[in-house]
């Protein structure tokens, strides 16, 4: 790991001098002190991408939720739990040349989270959770006026109609690229080691063959380097 | 690990010939293919207890949700995700001489879980989650007629009024012992390496000093061996 850190610090690749924010992992949204809402992101793809970008010489700020995989060496790690904390960490990390939002951010948080553990009342009554929409980190950064990163990349985890949903998402958010993947349980991608992505840009959709998440990361990092060149 | 497994298999302790079910870890209750409700159980205490019981010679069936710590060697591991799967695995593991329910089982599941990813509709509308109460695994086993384990032990994670809540829980569930702990965020117990427990039995409440989770496990295992002797 120390070797990796030194290599990254010394890396003299095409991204030398470029500052890139990468978000990764899930967010956890508390219900009460012991319960929370989570999502099935291992952080593997975001971690691989941060590693690949650092390997090309970028100064990477890695904003990560509670992920299964450890953060890569050679990057600045900012650990967060909730979507709102993630937004704050991203805002703190700006300005940047590029921002890649690979985290699986919870769309909603629990508006009436409890400071003490919610109890069953014995009468079979169910808890009344109220939800509030979380800030949309991707849209907020993509639609910045002054100080917008030159390249803003979002991820889309879809279970059906992947290209149509992801293309609509790109337009709605105002980002430059969307990296879309099909996370239907049958694909085994969520939590697995491989990924099958479709890259949506202004030019259209480009479907990549299924490959290891490291290969996806290397290919994306290379494209980011070309876009920033 | 292999050495530990062999040692456990050969262990000739006071629990030799006894079959003990231990549940551990959190459960995850799906909202849709990518989101779920979880709780902050690392599985550390249940894992330590299973290891300690195996070390005293017991045949341990370890029913575990998606925990942070790996299961111990020398036990039979049954991996589950939801509360209902955990109940089924416990029922399959019966009969047993003792059952210790250290898992942090979700009280509720989402009744209207979706087969495809729930989308924001763009109009700020919030998802309508409906909850259903999960089966109460501890109560169900503690209140079995024929085939009830001789010793049924529950855990109680409380944030306030620990002894009163845990004593009431023991009566309501019909179990023999409750191992209660204070999981208020200020204690640092949830996810930490130490535990401060109060043991509730028919004789009353016995508060133990704060100690490592391994020590709690060894002490409990010893008491279980004495109770089954």
Coordinates of C-alpha atoms in Angstrom, one line a residue:
Chain A
X1 CA 0.0 0.0 0.0
X2 CA 2.9 2.3 0.8
X3 CA 4.5 1.5 -2.5
X4 CA 1.2 2.3 -4.2
X5 CA 1.0 5.6 -2.4
X6 CA 4.5 6.5 -3.5
X7 CA 3.9 5.4 -7.0
X8 CA 0.7 7.5 -7.2
X9 CA 2.5 10.6 -5.7
X10 CA 5.3 10.2 -8.3
X11 CA 3.0 9.3 -11.2
X12 CA 3.8 11.4 -14.1
X13 CA 0.9 10.5 -16.3
X14 CA -1.5 12.4 -18.5
X15 CA -3.5 13.6 -15.5
X16 CA -0.6 15.2 -13.7
X17 CA -1.6 18.5 -12.2
X18 CA -5.3 17.6 -12.6
X19 CA -7.6 17.5 -9.5
X20 CA -10.5 15.0 -9.7
X21 CA -13.2 14.4 -7.2
X22 CA -14.5 10.8 -7.1
X23 CA -17.5 9.8 -4.9
X24 CA -18.0 6.1 -4.1
X25 CA -19.9 3.6 -2.0
X26 CA -23.4 3.7 -0.6
X27 CA -24.8 6.3 1.8
X28 CA -26.5 5.3 5.0
X29 CA -29.6 7.3 6.1
X30 CA -30.5 6.9 9.8
X31 CA -33.9 5.8 10.9
X32 CA -32.9 5.8 14.6
X33 CA -29.7 5.1 16.5
X34 CA -29.6 1.4 15.4
X35 CA -31.4 1.3 12.0
X36 CA -30.7 2.9 8.7
X37 CA -31.5 2.7 5.0
X38 CA -28.7 1.5 2.8
X39 CA -28.1 0.4 -0.7
X40 CA -26.2 -2.4 -2.3
X41 CA -23.1 -0.6 -3.4
X42 CA -19.8 -2.3 -2.5
X43 CA -17.8 0.7 -3.6
X44 CA -15.7 -1.5 -5.9
X45 CA -16.2 0.4 -9.1
X46 CA -15.6 3.9 -7.6
X47 CA -12.5 2.6 -5.7
X48 CA -11.1 1.1 -8.9
X49 CA -11.7 4.3 -10.8
X50 CA -10.0 6.5 -8.1
X51 CA -7.0 4.1 -8.2
X52 CA -6.9 4.3 -12.0
X53 CA -7.1 8.1 -12.0
X54 CA -4.4 8.4 -9.4
X55 CA -2.3 6.0 -11.5
X56 CA -2.5 8.4 -14.4
X57 CA -1.1 11.2 -12.2
X58 CA -4.3 12.9 -11.0
X59 CA -4.7 14.4 -7.5
X60 CA -7.8 12.5 -6.4
X61 CA -10.2 13.5 -3.6
X62 CA -12.1 10.3 -2.8
X63 CA -15.4 11.0 -1.0
X64 CA -16.7 7.6 0.2
X65 CA -19.7 6.3 2.1
X66 CA -19.4 3.2 4.2
X67 CA -18.1 0.8 1.5
X68 CA -17.1 -2.9 1.7
X69 CA -13.8 -2.4 0.0
X70 CA -11.0 -0.2 1.4
X71 CA -10.1 3.1 -0.3
X72 CA -7.2 3.1 -2.7
X73 CA -3.7 4.3 -1.7
X74 CA -2.5 7.6 -3.0
X75 CA -5.7 9.5 -2.8
X76 CA -7.2 12.0 -0.2
X77 CA -10.0 10.1 1.5
X78 CA -13.0 11.9 2.9
X79 CA -15.4 9.5 4.8
X80 CA -19.1 10.3 5.0
X81 CA -22.2 8.5 5.9
X82 CA -25.3 10.4 4.6
X83 CA -26.1 12.1 1.3
X84 CA -26.0 15.5 2.9
X85 CA -22.5 14.8 4.4
X86 CA -21.4 13.7 0.9
X87 CA -22.6 16.9 -0.7
X88 CA -20.8 18.9 1.9
X89 CA -17.6 17.0 1.4
X90 CA -17.9 17.4 -2.4
X91 CA -18.5 21.2 -2.1
X92 CA -15.4 21.4 0.2
X93 CA -13.3 19.6 -2.4
X94 CA -14.2 22.0 -5.2
X95 CA -12.8 23.5 -7.4
X96 CA -11.7 20.5 -9.5
X97 CA -11.0 19.7 -13.1
X98 CA -13.4 16.8 -13.2
X99 CA -15.9 15.2 -10.8
X100 CA -17.0 11.6 -11.1
X101 CA -20.1 10.6 -9.1
X102 CA -19.9 6.8 -8.7
X103 CA -21.5 6.7 -5.3
X104 CA -24.9 5.2 -4.9
X105 CA -26.5 8.1 -3.0
X106 CA -29.8 7.5 -1.3
X107 CA -32.5 9.5 -3.0
X108 CA -34.4 9.9 0.2
X109 CA -33.6 10.3 3.8
X110 CA -35.9 9.7 6.8
X111 CA -37.3 13.1 7.8
X112 CA -38.5 12.0 11.2
X113 CA -35.4 10.0 12.3
X114 CA -35.6 9.2 16.0
X115 CA -32.9 10.0 18.6
X116 CA -33.9 6.8 20.5
X117 CA -34.6 3.3 19.3
X118 CA -38.1 2.9 17.8
X119 CA -39.9 0.2 19.7
X120 CA -42.6 -2.2 18.6
X121 CA -45.6 -1.2 20.7
X122 CA -46.9 -4.8 21.1
X123 CA -50.1 -3.9 19.3
X124 CA -48.7 -4.6 15.9
X125 CA -48.7 -0.9 15.0
X126 CA -46.2 0.0 12.3
X127 CA -43.7 2.8 12.4
X128 CA -44.6 5.9 10.4
X129 CA -41.5 6.9 8.5
X130 CA -41.6 10.2 6.6
X131 CA -39.2 10.7 3.8
X132 CA -37.5 13.8 2.4
X133 CA -35.7 14.0 -0.9
X134 CA -31.9 14.2 -0.5
X135 CA -29.9 16.9 -2.3
X136 CA -29.0 15.8 -5.9
X137 CA -25.2 16.1 -5.8
X138 CA -24.7 15.3 -9.4
X139 CA -27.3 17.8 -10.7
X140 CA -26.0 20.5 -8.3
X141 CA -22.4 20.2 -9.5
X142 CA -23.3 19.7 -13.2
X143 CA -25.5 22.8 -13.1
X144 CA -23.0 25.1 -11.3
X145 CA -22.3 28.4 -13.1
X146 CA -18.9 29.6 -12.1
X147 CA -16.5 26.9 -11.0
X148 CA -18.2 24.0 -12.7
X149 CA -15.6 21.2 -13.3
X150 CA -14.8 20.9 -17.0
X151 CA -16.0 17.3 -17.0
X152 CA -18.9 16.0 -14.8
X153 CA -19.6 12.3 -14.9
X154 CA -22.6 10.6 -13.3
X155 CA -23.4 6.9 -12.8
X156 CA -26.8 5.3 -13.3
X157 CA -27.8 2.0 -11.8
X158 CA -30.8 0.8 -13.7
X159 CA -32.8 -2.4 -13.6
X160 CA -34.7 -2.0 -16.9
X161 CA -34.6 0.0 -20.1
X162 CA -31.0 1.0 -19.3
X163 CA -30.1 3.2 -22.3
X164 CA -33.4 5.2 -22.4
X165 CA -33.3 5.8 -18.6
X166 CA -29.6 6.8 -18.6
X167 CA -30.0 9.1 -21.6
X168 CA -32.9 10.9 -20.0
X169 CA -30.8 11.1 -16.8
X170 CA -28.0 12.8 -18.6
X171 CA -30.3 15.5 -20.0
X172 CA -32.1 16.0 -16.7
X173 CA -28.9 16.3 -14.6
X174 CA -26.9 18.4 -17.1
X175 CA -23.8 16.3 -16.7
X176 CA -21.4 15.4 -19.6
X177 CA -21.3 11.7 -19.4
X178 CA -23.4 9.0 -17.7
X179 CA -21.9 5.6 -17.0
X180 CA -25.0 3.3 -17.0
X181 CA -25.1 -0.2 -15.8
X182 CA -27.8 -2.9 -15.4
X183 CA -28.0 -3.9 -11.8
X184 CA -30.8 -6.4 -12.1
X185 CA -30.2 -9.2 -9.6
X186 CA -29.8 -11.7 -12.5
X187 CA -26.7 -9.9 -13.8
X188 CA -24.7 -10.4 -10.5
X189 CA -23.1 -7.0 -11.1
X190 CA -24.1 -5.5 -7.8
X191 CA -21.5 -6.7 -5.3
X192 CA -19.7 -8.7 -8.1
X193 CA -16.3 -8.2 -9.7
X194 CA -17.4 -7.5 -13.2
X195 CA -19.4 -4.7 -14.8
X196 CA -21.2 -4.2 -18.1
X197 CA -21.5 -0.5 -18.8
X198 CA -23.0 1.7 -21.4
X199 CA -21.4 5.2 -21.7
X200 CA -23.8 7.9 -22.6
X201 CA -22.2 11.1 -24.0
X202 CA -23.4 14.0 -26.2
X203 CA -22.6 11.7 -29.1
X204 CA -24.9 8.9 -28.0
X205 CA -24.6 5.5 -26.3
X206 CA -21.6 3.3 -26.4
X207 CA -22.0 -0.2 -24.9
X208 CA -18.9 -1.9 -23.6
X209 CA -18.4 -5.6 -23.3
X210 CA -18.7 -7.1 -19.9
X211 CA -15.3 -6.9 -18.2
X212 CA -13.6 -6.6 -14.8
X213 CA -14.4 -3.5 -12.8
X214 CA -10.7 -2.6 -12.9
X215 CA -10.8 -2.7 -16.7
X216 CA -13.9 -0.5 -16.8
X217 CA -12.0 1.9 -14.4
X218 CA -8.8 1.9 -16.6
X219 CA -10.8 2.6 -19.8
X220 CA -12.8 5.4 -18.1
X221 CA -9.7 6.9 -16.6
X222 CA -8.1 6.9 -20.0
X223 CA -11.1 8.6 -21.6
X224 CA -11.2 11.2 -18.8
X225 CA -7.5 12.0 -19.5
X226 CA -8.3 12.4 -23.2
X227 CA -11.2 14.7 -22.4
X228 CA -9.2 16.9 -20.1
X229 CA -6.1 17.0 -22.4
Chain B
X1 CA -8.4 -21.1 10.8
X2 CA -7.9 -24.7 9.9
X3 CA -6.1 -25.2 13.2
X4 CA -9.0 -23.5 15.0
X5 CA -11.5 -25.8 13.2
X6 CA -9.6 -28.9 14.3
X7 CA -9.2 -27.7 17.8
X8 CA -13.0 -27.0 17.9
X9 CA -13.8 -30.4 16.6
X10 CA -11.6 -32.1 19.1
X11 CA -12.6 -29.8 22.0
X12 CA -13.5 -31.9 25.0
X13 CA -15.0 -29.2 27.1
X14 CA -18.1 -29.0 29.3
X15 CA -20.4 -28.5 26.3
X16 CA -19.2 -31.6 24.4
X17 CA -22.3 -33.3 22.9
X18 CA -24.4 -30.2 23.3
X19 CA -26.0 -28.6 20.2
X20 CA -26.4 -24.8 20.4
X21 CA -27.9 -22.4 17.9
X22 CA -26.4 -18.9 17.8
X23 CA -27.8 -16.1 15.6
X24 CA -25.7 -13.1 14.8
X25 CA -25.3 -10.0 12.7
X26 CA -27.9 -7.7 11.2
X27 CA -30.7 -8.6 8.9
X28 CA -31.2 -6.7 5.6
X29 CA -34.8 -6.1 4.5
X30 CA -35.2 -5.2 0.8
X31 CA -37.0 -2.0 -0.4
X32 CA -36.2 -2.7 -4.0
X33 CA -33.3 -4.5 -5.9
X34 CA -30.8 -1.9 -4.8
X35 CA -32.0 -0.5 -1.4
X36 CA -32.6 -2.1 1.9
X37 CA -33.1 -1.4 5.6
X38 CA -30.3 -2.5 7.8
X39 CA -29.1 -2.0 11.4
X40 CA -25.8 -1.3 13.0
X41 CA -24.8 -4.7 14.1
X42 CA -21.2 -5.7 13.2
X43 CA -21.8 -9.3 14.4
X44 CA -18.8 -9.1 16.7
X45 CA -20.6 -10.2 19.9
X46 CA -22.4 -13.1 18.3
X47 CA -19.3 -14.3 16.5
X48 CA -17.3 -14.1 19.7
X49 CA -19.9 -16.1 21.6
X50 CA -20.2 -18.8 18.9
X51 CA -16.4 -19.1 19.0
X52 CA -16.4 -19.4 22.8
X53 CA -19.2 -22.0 22.8
X54 CA -17.3 -24.1 20.2
X55 CA -14.2 -23.8 22.3
X56 CA -16.1 -25.4 25.2
X57 CA -16.9 -28.3 23.0
X58 CA -20.4 -27.4 21.7
X59 CA -21.7 -28.2 18.3
X60 CA -22.7 -24.7 17.2
X61 CA -25.0 -23.8 14.3
X62 CA -24.2 -20.2 13.5
X63 CA -27.0 -18.4 11.7
X64 CA -25.7 -15.1 10.5
X65 CA -27.0 -12.1 8.6
X66 CA -24.6 -10.0 6.5
X67 CA -22.1 -9.2 9.2
X68 CA -18.8 -7.2 9.1
X69 CA -16.7 -9.8 10.8
X70 CA -16.2 -13.3 9.4
X71 CA -17.8 -16.3 11.1
X72 CA -15.6 -18.3 13.5
X73 CA -14.0 -21.5 12.5
X74 CA -15.3 -24.8 13.9
X75 CA -19.0 -24.0 13.6
X76 CA -21.7 -24.8 11.0
X77 CA -22.4 -21.5 9.2
X78 CA -25.9 -20.7 7.8
X79 CA -25.9 -17.4 5.9
X80 CA -29.2 -15.5 5.6
X81 CA -30.3 -12.0 4.7
X82 CA -33.8 -11.3 6.0
X83 CA -35.6 -11.9 9.3
X84 CA -37.8 -14.5 7.6
X85 CA -34.8 -16.4 6.2
X86 CA -33.3 -16.3 9.7
X87 CA -36.4 -17.8 11.3
X88 CA -36.4 -20.6 8.6
X89 CA -32.7 -21.3 9.2
X90 CA -33.3 -21.5 13.0
X91 CA -36.3 -23.8 12.6
X92 CA -34.2 -26.0 10.3
X93 CA -31.4 -26.1 13.0
X94 CA -33.8 -27.3 15.8
X95 CA -33.8 -29.3 18.0
X96 CA -31.0 -27.9 20.1
X97 CA -30.0 -27.8 23.8
X98 CA -29.7 -24.0 23.8
X99 CA -30.5 -21.2 21.5
X100 CA -28.8 -17.8 21.8
X101 CA -30.3 -15.0 19.7
X102 CA -27.6 -12.4 19.4
X103 CA -28.6 -11.2 15.9
X104 CA -30.1 -7.7 15.5
X105 CA -33.2 -8.7 13.6
X106 CA -35.2 -6.1 11.9
X107 CA -38.6 -5.7 13.6
X108 CA -40.2 -4.6 10.3
X109 CA -39.8 -5.5 6.7
X110 CA -41.1 -3.5 3.7
X111 CA -44.4 -5.0 2.7
X112 CA -44.5 -3.4 -0.7
X113 CA -40.9 -4.1 -1.8
X114 CA -40.5 -3.4 -5.5
X115 CA -39.0 -5.8 -8.0
X116 CA -37.6 -2.9 -10.0
X117 CA -35.7 0.2 -8.8
X118 CA -38.0 2.8 -7.3
X119 CA -37.5 6.1 -9.2
X120 CA -37.8 9.7 -8.2
X121 CA -40.7 11.0 -10.3
X122 CA -39.1 14.5 -10.6
X123 CA -42.1 16.1 -8.9
X124 CA -40.6 15.6 -5.5
X125 CA -43.1 13.0 -4.5
X126 CA -42.0 10.6 -1.8
X127 CA -42.1 6.8 -1.9
X128 CA -44.9 5.2 0.0
X129 CA -43.3 2.4 2.0
X130 CA -45.6 0.1 3.8
X131 CA -44.2 -2.0 6.7
X132 CA -45.1 -5.4 8.0
X133 CA -44.0 -6.8 11.3
X134 CA -41.3 -9.5 11.0
X135 CA -41.7 -12.8 12.8
X136 CA -40.4 -12.7 16.4
X137 CA -37.8 -15.4 16.3
X138 CA -36.9 -15.2 20.0
X139 CA -40.5 -15.3 21.2
X140 CA -41.4 -18.1 18.8
X141 CA -38.6 -20.4 20.0
X142 CA -38.9 -19.4 23.7
X143 CA -42.7 -20.2 23.6
X144 CA -42.4 -23.5 21.8
X145 CA -44.1 -26.4 23.5
X146 CA -42.4 -29.7 22.6
X147 CA -38.8 -29.4 21.6
X148 CA -38.1 -26.0 23.2
X149 CA -34.4 -25.7 23.9
X150 CA -33.6 -26.1 27.6
X151 CA -32.0 -22.6 27.6
X152 CA -33.2 -19.7 25.4
X153 CA -31.2 -16.5 25.6
X154 CA -32.2 -13.2 23.9
X155 CA -30.3 -10.0 23.5
X156 CA -31.7 -6.5 24.0
X157 CA -30.1 -3.4 22.5
X158 CA -31.5 -0.5 24.3
X159 CA -30.8 3.2 24.3
X160 CA -32.5 4.2 27.6
X161 CA -33.8 2.7 30.8
X162 CA -31.9 -0.5 29.9
X163 CA -32.8 -2.7 32.9
X164 CA -36.5 -1.9 32.9
X165 CA -36.9 -2.4 29.2
X166 CA -34.8 -5.7 29.2
X167 CA -36.7 -7.1 32.2
X168 CA -40.0 -6.4 30.5
X169 CA -38.7 -8.0 27.3
X170 CA -37.7 -11.2 29.2
X171 CA -41.2 -11.6 30.5
X172 CA -42.9 -10.7 27.2
X173 CA -40.8 -13.1 25.1
X174 CA -40.8 -16.0 27.6
X175 CA -37.0 -16.6 27.3
X176 CA -34.7 -17.6 30.2
X177 CA -32.1 -14.9 30.0
X178 CA -31.8 -11.5 28.3
X179 CA -28.4 -10.1 27.7
X180 CA -29.0 -6.3 27.6
X181 CA -26.7 -3.6 26.4
X182 CA -26.8 0.1 26.1
X183 CA -26.3 1.0 22.5
X184 CA -26.6 4.8 22.8
X185 CA -24.2 6.4 20.3
X186 CA -22.3 7.9 23.3
X187 CA -21.2 4.5 24.6
X188 CA -19.4 3.6 21.3
X189 CA -20.5 -0.1 21.9
X190 CA -22.3 -0.5 18.5
X191 CA -19.5 -1.3 16.1
X192 CA -16.9 -1.2 18.9
X193 CA -14.7 -3.8 20.5
X194 CA -16.1 -3.6 24.1
X195 CA -19.5 -4.3 25.6
X196 CA -21.2 -3.4 28.9
X197 CA -23.9 -5.9 29.5
X198 CA -26.6 -6.5 32.1
X199 CA -27.7 -10.1 32.4
X200 CA -31.4 -10.5 33.2
X201 CA -32.4 -13.9 34.6
X202 CA -35.3 -15.2 36.8
X203 CA -33.1 -14.1 39.7
X204 CA -32.9 -10.5 38.6
X205 CA -30.4 -8.2 36.9
X206 CA -26.6 -8.6 37.1
X207 CA -24.6 -5.8 35.6
X208 CA -21.1 -6.7 34.4
X209 CA -18.3 -4.3 34.1
X210 CA -17.4 -3.0 30.7
X211 CA -15.0 -5.5 29.1
X212 CA -13.9 -6.8 25.6
X213 CA -16.6 -8.6 23.6
X214 CA -14.4 -11.7 23.8
X215 CA -14.5 -11.6 27.6
X216 CA -18.3 -11.1 27.6
X217 CA -18.5 -14.1 25.2
X218 CA -16.3 -16.3 27.4
X219 CA -18.2 -15.5 30.5
X220 CA -21.6 -16.1 28.9
X221 CA -20.4 -19.4 27.4
X222 CA -19.2 -20.5 30.8
X223 CA -22.6 -19.7 32.3
X224 CA -24.4 -21.5 29.5
X225 CA -22.2 -24.6 30.2
X226 CA -23.1 -24.4 33.9
X227 CA -26.8 -24.0 33.1
X228 CA -26.8 -27.0 30.8
X229 CA -24.7 -29.2 33.1

